[in-house]
CSV table of C-alpha atoms in Angstrom, one decimal:
chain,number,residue,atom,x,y,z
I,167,UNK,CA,-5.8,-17.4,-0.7
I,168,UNK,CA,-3.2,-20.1,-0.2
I,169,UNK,CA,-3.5,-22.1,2.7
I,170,UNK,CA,-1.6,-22.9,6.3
I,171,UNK,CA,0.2,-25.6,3.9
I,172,UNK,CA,1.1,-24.0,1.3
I,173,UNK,CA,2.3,-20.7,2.8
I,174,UNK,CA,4.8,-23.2,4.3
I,175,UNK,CA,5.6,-24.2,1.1
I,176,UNK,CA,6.3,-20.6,-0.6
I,177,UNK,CA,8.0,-19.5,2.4
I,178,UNK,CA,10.0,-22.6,2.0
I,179,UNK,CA,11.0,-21.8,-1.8
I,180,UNK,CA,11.4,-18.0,-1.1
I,181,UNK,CA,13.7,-18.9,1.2
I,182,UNK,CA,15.6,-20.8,-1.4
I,183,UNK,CA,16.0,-18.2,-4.2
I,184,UNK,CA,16.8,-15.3,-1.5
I,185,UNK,CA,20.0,-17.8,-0.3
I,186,UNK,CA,21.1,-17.1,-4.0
I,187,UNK,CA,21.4,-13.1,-3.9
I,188,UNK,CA,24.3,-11.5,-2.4
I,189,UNK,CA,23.5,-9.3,0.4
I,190,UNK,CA,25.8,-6.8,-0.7
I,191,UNK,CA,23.8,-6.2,-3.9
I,192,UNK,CA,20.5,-6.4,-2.0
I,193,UNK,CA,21.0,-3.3,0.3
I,194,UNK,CA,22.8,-1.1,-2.6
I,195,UNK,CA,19.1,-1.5,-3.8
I,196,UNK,CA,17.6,-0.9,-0.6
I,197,UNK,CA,19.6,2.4,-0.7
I,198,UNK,CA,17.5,5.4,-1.7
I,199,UNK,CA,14.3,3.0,-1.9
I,200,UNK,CA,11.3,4.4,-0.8
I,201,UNK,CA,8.6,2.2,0.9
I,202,UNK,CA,4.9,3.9,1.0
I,203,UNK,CA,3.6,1.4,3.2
I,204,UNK,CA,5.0,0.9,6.8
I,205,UNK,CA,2.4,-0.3,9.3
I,206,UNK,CA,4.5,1.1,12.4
I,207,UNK,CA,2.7,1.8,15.8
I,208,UNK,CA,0.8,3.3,17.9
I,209,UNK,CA,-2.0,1.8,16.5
I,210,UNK,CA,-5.3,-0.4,17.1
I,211,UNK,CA,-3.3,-3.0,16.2
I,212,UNK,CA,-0.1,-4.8,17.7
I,213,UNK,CA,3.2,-3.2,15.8
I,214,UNK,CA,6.5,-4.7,16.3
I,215,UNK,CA,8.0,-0.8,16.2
I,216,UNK,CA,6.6,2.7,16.4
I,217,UNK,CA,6.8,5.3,13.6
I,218,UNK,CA,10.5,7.1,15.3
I,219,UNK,CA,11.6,3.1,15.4
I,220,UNK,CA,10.6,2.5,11.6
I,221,UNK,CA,12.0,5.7,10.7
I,222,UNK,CA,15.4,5.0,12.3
I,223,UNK,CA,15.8,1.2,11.3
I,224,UNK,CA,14.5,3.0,7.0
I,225,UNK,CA,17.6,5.7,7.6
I,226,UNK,CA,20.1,3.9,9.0
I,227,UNK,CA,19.4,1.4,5.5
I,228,UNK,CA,20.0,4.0,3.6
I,229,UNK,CA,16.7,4.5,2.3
I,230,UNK,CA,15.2,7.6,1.4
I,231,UNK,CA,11.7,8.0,2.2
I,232,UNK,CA,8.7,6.1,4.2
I,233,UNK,CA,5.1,7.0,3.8
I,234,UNK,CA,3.2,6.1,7.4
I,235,UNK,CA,-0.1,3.9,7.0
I,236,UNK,CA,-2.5,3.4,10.2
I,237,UNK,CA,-6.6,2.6,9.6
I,238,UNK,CA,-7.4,4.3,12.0
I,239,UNK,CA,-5.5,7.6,12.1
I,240,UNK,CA,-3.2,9.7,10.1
I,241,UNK,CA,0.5,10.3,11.2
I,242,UNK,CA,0.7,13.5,8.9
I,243,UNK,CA,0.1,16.5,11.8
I,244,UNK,CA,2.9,14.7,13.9
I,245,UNK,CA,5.5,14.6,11.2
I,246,UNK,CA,6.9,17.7,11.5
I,247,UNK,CA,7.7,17.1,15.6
I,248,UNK,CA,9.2,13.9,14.5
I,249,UNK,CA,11.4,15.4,11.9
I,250,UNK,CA,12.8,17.9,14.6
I,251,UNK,CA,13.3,14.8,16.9
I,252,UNK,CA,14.6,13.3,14.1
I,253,UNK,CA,16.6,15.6,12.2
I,254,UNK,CA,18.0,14.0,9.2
I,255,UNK,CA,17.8,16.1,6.1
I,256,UNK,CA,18.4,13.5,3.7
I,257,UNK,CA,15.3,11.6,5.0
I,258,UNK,CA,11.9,12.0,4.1
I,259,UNK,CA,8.6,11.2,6.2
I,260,UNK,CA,5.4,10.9,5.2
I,261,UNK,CA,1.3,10.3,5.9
I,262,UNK,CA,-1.9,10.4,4.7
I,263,UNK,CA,-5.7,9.8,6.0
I,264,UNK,CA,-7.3,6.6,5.3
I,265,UNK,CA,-11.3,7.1,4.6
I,266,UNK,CA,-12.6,4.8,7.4
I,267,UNK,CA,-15.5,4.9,9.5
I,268,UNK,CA,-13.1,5.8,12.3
I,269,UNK,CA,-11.8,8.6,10.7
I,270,UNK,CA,-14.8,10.3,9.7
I,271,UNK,CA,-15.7,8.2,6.5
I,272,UNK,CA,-16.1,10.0,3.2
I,273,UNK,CA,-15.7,13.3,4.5
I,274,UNK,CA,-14.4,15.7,2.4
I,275,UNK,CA,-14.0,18.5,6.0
I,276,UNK,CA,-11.5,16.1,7.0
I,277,UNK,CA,-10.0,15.3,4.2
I,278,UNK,CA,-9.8,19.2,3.8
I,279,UNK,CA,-8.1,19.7,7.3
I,280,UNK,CA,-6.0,16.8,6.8
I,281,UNK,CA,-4.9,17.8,3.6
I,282,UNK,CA,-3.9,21.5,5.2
I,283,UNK,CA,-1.8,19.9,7.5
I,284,UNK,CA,0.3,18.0,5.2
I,285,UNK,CA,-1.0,15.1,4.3
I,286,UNK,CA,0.3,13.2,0.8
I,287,UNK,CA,-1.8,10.5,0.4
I,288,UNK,CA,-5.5,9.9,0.7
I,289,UNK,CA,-7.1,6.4,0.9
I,290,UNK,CA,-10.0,5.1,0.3
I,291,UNK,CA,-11.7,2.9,3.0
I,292,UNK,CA,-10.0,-0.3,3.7
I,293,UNK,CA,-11.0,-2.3,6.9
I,294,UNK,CA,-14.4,-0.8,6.8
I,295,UNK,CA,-14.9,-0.9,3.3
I,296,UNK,CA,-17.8,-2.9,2.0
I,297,UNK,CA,-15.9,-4.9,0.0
I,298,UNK,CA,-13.3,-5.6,2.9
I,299,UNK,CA,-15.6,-6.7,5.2
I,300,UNK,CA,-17.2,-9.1,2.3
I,301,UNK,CA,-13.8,-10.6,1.5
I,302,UNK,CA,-12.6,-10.6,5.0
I,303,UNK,CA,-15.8,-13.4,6.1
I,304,UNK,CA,-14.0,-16.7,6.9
I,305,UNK,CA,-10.3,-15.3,6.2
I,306,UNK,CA,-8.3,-14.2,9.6
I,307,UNK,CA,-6.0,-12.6,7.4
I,308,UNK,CA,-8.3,-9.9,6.0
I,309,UNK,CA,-10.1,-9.7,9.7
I,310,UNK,CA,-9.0,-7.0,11.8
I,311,UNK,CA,-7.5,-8.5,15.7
I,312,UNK,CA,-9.4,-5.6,17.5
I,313,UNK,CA,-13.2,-5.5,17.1
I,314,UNK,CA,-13.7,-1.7,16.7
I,315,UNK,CA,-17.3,-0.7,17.5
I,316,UNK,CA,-19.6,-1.5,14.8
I,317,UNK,CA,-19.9,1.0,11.6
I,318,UNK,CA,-22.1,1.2,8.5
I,319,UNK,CA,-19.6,-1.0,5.2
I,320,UNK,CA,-18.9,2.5,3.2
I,321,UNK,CA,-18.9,2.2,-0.5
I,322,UNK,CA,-18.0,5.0,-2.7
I,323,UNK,CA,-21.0,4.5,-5.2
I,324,UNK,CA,-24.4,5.3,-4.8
I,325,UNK,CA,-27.2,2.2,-5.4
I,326,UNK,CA,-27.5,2.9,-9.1
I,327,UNK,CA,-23.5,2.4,-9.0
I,328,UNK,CA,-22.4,6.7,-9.5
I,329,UNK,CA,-19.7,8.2,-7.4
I,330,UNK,CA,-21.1,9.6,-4.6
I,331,UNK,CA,-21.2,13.6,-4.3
I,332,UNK,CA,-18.5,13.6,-1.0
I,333,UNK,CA,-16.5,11.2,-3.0
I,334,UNK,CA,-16.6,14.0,-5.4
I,335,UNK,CA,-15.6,16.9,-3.1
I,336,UNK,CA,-13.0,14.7,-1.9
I,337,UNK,CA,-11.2,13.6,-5.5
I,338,UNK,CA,-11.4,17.8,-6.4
I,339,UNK,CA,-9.7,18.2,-2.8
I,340,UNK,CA,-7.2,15.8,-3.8
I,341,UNK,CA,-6.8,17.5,-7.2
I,342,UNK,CA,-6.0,20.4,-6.1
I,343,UNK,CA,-3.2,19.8,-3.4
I,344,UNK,CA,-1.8,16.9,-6.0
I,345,UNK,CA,-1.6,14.2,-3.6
I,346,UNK,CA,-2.5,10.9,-4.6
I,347,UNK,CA,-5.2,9.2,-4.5
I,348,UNK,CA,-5.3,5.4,-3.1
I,349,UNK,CA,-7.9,3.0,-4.1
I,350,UNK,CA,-7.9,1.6,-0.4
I,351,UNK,CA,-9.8,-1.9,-0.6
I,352,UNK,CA,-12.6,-1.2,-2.4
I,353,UNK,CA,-13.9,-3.8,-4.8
I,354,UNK,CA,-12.2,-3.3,-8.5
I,355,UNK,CA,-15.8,-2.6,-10.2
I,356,UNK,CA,-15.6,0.3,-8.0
I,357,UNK,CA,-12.0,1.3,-8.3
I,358,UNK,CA,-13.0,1.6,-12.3
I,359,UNK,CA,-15.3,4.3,-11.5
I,360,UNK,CA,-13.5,5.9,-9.0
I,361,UNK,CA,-10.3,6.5,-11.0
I,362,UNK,CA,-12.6,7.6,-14.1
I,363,UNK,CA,-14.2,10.2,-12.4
I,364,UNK,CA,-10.7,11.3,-10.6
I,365,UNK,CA,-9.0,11.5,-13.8
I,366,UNK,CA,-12.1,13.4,-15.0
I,367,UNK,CA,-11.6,15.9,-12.0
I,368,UNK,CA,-8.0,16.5,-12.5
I,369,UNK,CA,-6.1,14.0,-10.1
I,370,UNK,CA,-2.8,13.0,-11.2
I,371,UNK,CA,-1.3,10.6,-8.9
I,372,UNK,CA,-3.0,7.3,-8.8
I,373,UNK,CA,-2.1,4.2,-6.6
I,374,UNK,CA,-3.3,0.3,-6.5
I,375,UNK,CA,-2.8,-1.3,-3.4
I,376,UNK,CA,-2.4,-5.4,-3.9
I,377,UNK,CA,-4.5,-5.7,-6.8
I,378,UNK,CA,-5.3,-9.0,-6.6
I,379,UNK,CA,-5.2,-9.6,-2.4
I,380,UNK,CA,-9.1,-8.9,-1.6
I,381,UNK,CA,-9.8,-6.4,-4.4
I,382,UNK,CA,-10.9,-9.0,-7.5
I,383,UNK,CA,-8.5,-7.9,-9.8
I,384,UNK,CA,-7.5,-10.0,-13.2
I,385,UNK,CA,-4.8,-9.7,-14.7
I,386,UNK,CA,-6.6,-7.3,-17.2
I,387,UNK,CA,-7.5,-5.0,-14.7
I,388,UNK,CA,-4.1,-4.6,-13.9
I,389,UNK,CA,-2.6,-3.9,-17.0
I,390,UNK,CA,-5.6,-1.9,-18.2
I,391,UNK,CA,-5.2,0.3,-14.8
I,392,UNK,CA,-1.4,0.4,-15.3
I,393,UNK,CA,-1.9,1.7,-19.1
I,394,UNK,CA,-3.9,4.8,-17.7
I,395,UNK,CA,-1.0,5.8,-15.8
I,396,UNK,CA,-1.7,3.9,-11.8
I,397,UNK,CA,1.1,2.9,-10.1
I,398,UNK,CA,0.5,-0.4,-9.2
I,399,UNK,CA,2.2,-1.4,-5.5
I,400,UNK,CA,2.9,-5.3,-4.6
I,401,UNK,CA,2.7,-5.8,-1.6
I,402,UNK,CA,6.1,-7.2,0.1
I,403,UNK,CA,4.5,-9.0,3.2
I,404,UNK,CA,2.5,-11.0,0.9
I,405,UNK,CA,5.3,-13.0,-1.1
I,406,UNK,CA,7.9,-13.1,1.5
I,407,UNK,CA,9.2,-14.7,4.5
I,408,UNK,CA,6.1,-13.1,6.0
I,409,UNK,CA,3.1,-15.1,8.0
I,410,UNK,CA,1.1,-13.5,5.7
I,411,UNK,CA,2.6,-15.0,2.9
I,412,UNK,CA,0.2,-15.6,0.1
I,413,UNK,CA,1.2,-16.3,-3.1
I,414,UNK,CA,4.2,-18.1,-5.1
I,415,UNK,CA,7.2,-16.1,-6.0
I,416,UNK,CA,6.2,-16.8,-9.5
I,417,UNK,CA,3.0,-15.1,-9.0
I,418,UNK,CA,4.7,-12.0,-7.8
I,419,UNK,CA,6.7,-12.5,-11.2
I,420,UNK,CA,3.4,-12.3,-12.6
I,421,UNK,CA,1.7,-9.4,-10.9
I,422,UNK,CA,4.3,-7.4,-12.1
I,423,UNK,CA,4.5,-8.2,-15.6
I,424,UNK,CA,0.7,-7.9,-15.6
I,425,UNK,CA,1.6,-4.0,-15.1
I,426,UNK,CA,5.4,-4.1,-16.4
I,427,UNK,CA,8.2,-2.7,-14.3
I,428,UNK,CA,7.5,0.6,-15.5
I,429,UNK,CA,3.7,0.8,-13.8
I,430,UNK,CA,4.9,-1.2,-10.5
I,431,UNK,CA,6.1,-0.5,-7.0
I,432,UNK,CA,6.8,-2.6,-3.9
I,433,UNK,CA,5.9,-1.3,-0.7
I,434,UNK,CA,6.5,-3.6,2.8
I,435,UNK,CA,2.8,-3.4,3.5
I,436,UNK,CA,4.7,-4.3,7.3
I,437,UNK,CA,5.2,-3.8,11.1
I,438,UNK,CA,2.9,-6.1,12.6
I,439,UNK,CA,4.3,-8.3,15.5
I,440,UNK,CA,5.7,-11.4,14.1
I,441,UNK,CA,6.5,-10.4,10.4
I,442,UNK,CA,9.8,-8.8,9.4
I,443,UNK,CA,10.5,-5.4,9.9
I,444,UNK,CA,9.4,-3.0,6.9
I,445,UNK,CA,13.2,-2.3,6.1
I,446,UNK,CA,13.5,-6.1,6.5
I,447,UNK,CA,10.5,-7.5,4.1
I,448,UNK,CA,11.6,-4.8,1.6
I,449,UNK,CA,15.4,-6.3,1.6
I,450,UNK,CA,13.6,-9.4,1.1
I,451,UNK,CA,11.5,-8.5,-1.9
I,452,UNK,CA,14.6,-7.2,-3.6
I,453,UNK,CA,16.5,-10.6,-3.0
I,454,UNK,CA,13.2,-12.4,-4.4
I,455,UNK,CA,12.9,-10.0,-7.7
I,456,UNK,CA,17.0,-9.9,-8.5
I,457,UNK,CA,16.3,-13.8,-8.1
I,458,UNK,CA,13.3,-14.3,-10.2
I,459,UNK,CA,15.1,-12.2,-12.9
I,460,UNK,CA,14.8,-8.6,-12.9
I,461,UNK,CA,17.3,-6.6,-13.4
I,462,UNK,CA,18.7,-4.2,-10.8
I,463,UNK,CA,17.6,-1.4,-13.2
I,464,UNK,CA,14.3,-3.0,-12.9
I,465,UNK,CA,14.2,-3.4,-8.9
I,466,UNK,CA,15.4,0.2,-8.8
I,467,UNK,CA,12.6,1.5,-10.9
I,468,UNK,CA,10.2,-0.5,-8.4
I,469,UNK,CA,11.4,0.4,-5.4
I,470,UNK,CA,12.6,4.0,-5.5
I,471,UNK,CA,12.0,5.6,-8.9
I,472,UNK,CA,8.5,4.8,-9.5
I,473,UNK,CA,7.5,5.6,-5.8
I,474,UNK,CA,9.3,8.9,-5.8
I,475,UNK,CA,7.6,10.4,-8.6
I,476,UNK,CA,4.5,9.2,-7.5
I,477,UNK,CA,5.1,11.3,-3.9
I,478,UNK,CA,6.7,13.9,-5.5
I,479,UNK,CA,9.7,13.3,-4.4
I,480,UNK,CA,12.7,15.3,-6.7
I,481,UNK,CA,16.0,15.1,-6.8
């Protein structure tokens, strides 16, 4: 976790190497880009914009998907009021359910309901995960700004370490609509299991959330994950011009060689208050690949090809 000073300091050099990337060839890369993790409002939470806002700013880039994340609740039975609102055919909008205590928890009659009405993506518990609220002691930046009444740290093993029988129900509900399956911010020892028994079970479409932000990967894990065919997704707000800038840009360099461009994706992970805007710290983590040295073949694959097929997204 880097500190006050030297978040200063990578914001200082990212800075730098974006100044060197033409804006021009930034947004013809931001065109039909697809960013699976916008943190847009209402929420628990304060959000800069709210989900018609982050929709609008995403279309009127030129990209061609978001994929709504909230903790607490999922956007998916409201999507199809905001796409009458909305009515741009060439845009798509999506959601999913994230397994919190809030939520319902490892519930596989949710999951089941949410699923029926359109959900695409199904996480596993983040802020109330065990392994969250572990990493998150001492760090503001894994804490949550709203104290949310107390819940039990959900894990997704059993003591003797087996997936749980809900967790079960919930990876053959997830197989069977194709949706993908999110490792949320469980601990990696975990994650292992988890995606062994949901490949066992049948699911498909397999996503890794910032690997190494609070979840314990190496660098092993990651290309061992990536090999068995998980998309791997940096997140943007975390190497940017972002206040929760984390690492070096040549450790973003390095997270996604760990998987290779072929296994990675870049979502904004924004739309808090006082970051940039998700269209705005995805521009910026195109500028900061093109200028680390990826190709724009290669910032294309990350940012639109790769997350397309993972939604299902054809052409």
């Amino acid at each position: 976790m880097a500190s006050t000073d030297d978040a200063k300091r990578n914001r200082e050099e990212v800075r730098r190497l974006m100044a060197g990337i033409d804006d021009a060839r930034a947004n013809a890369l931001l065109k039909g880009a697809i960013d699976l993790h916008v943190h847009s409002g209402p929420s628990t939470m304060p959000r800069q914009l709210d989900h018609m806002e982050a929709a609008e700013e995403a279309a009127a880039a030129g990209m061609r998907a978001i994929l709504f994340k909230d903790h607490h609740y999922s956007v998916s039975p409201v999507i199809p009021m905001m796409e009458r609102i909305f009515a741009n055919p060439d845009f798509a909008m999506y959601s999913g359910l994230v397994l919190n205590n809030s939520t319902g928890g490892l519930n596989p009659f949710v999951v089941d309901a949410q699923l029926k009405m359109g959900a695409k993506l199904i996480w596993m518990p983040t802020a109330q995960a065990a392994n969250h609220i572990r990493s998150a002691h001492r760090k503001t930046r894994l804490a949550s700004n709203v104290q949310l009444r107390n819940s039990p740290a959900l894990t997704v093993v059993d003591p003797y370490g087996e997936i749980l029988d809900e967790v079960k129900q919930i990876l053959d509900l997830i197989a069977e609509f194709d949706v993908i399956l999110s490792s949320g911010h469980l601990h990696v020892w975990e994650i292992w299991k988890l995606f062994d028994e949901a490949r066992a079970r049948g699911v498909k479409r397999l996503l890794v959330n910032h690997p190494m932000y609070g979840l314990h990967f190496t660098y092993d894990d990651i290309r061992e994950l990536a090999q068995l065919g998980a998309l791997i997704e940096q997140s943007a707000g975390l190497y940017v011009d972002s206040r929760f800038n984390t690492y070096t840009p040549e450790e973003l360099r390095e997270h996604i060689l760990a998987a290779g461009v072929e296994h990675s994706s870049i979502g904004s992970d924004l739309g808090q208050v006082d970051n940039p805007t998700p269209v705005e710290g995805m521009r910026q983590a195109i500028k900061l690949c093109l200028a680390l040295g990826f190709t724009d073949a290669d910032v294309r694959t990350m940012v639109a090809d790769n997350p397309a097929r993972l939604v299902g997204l054809t052409s």
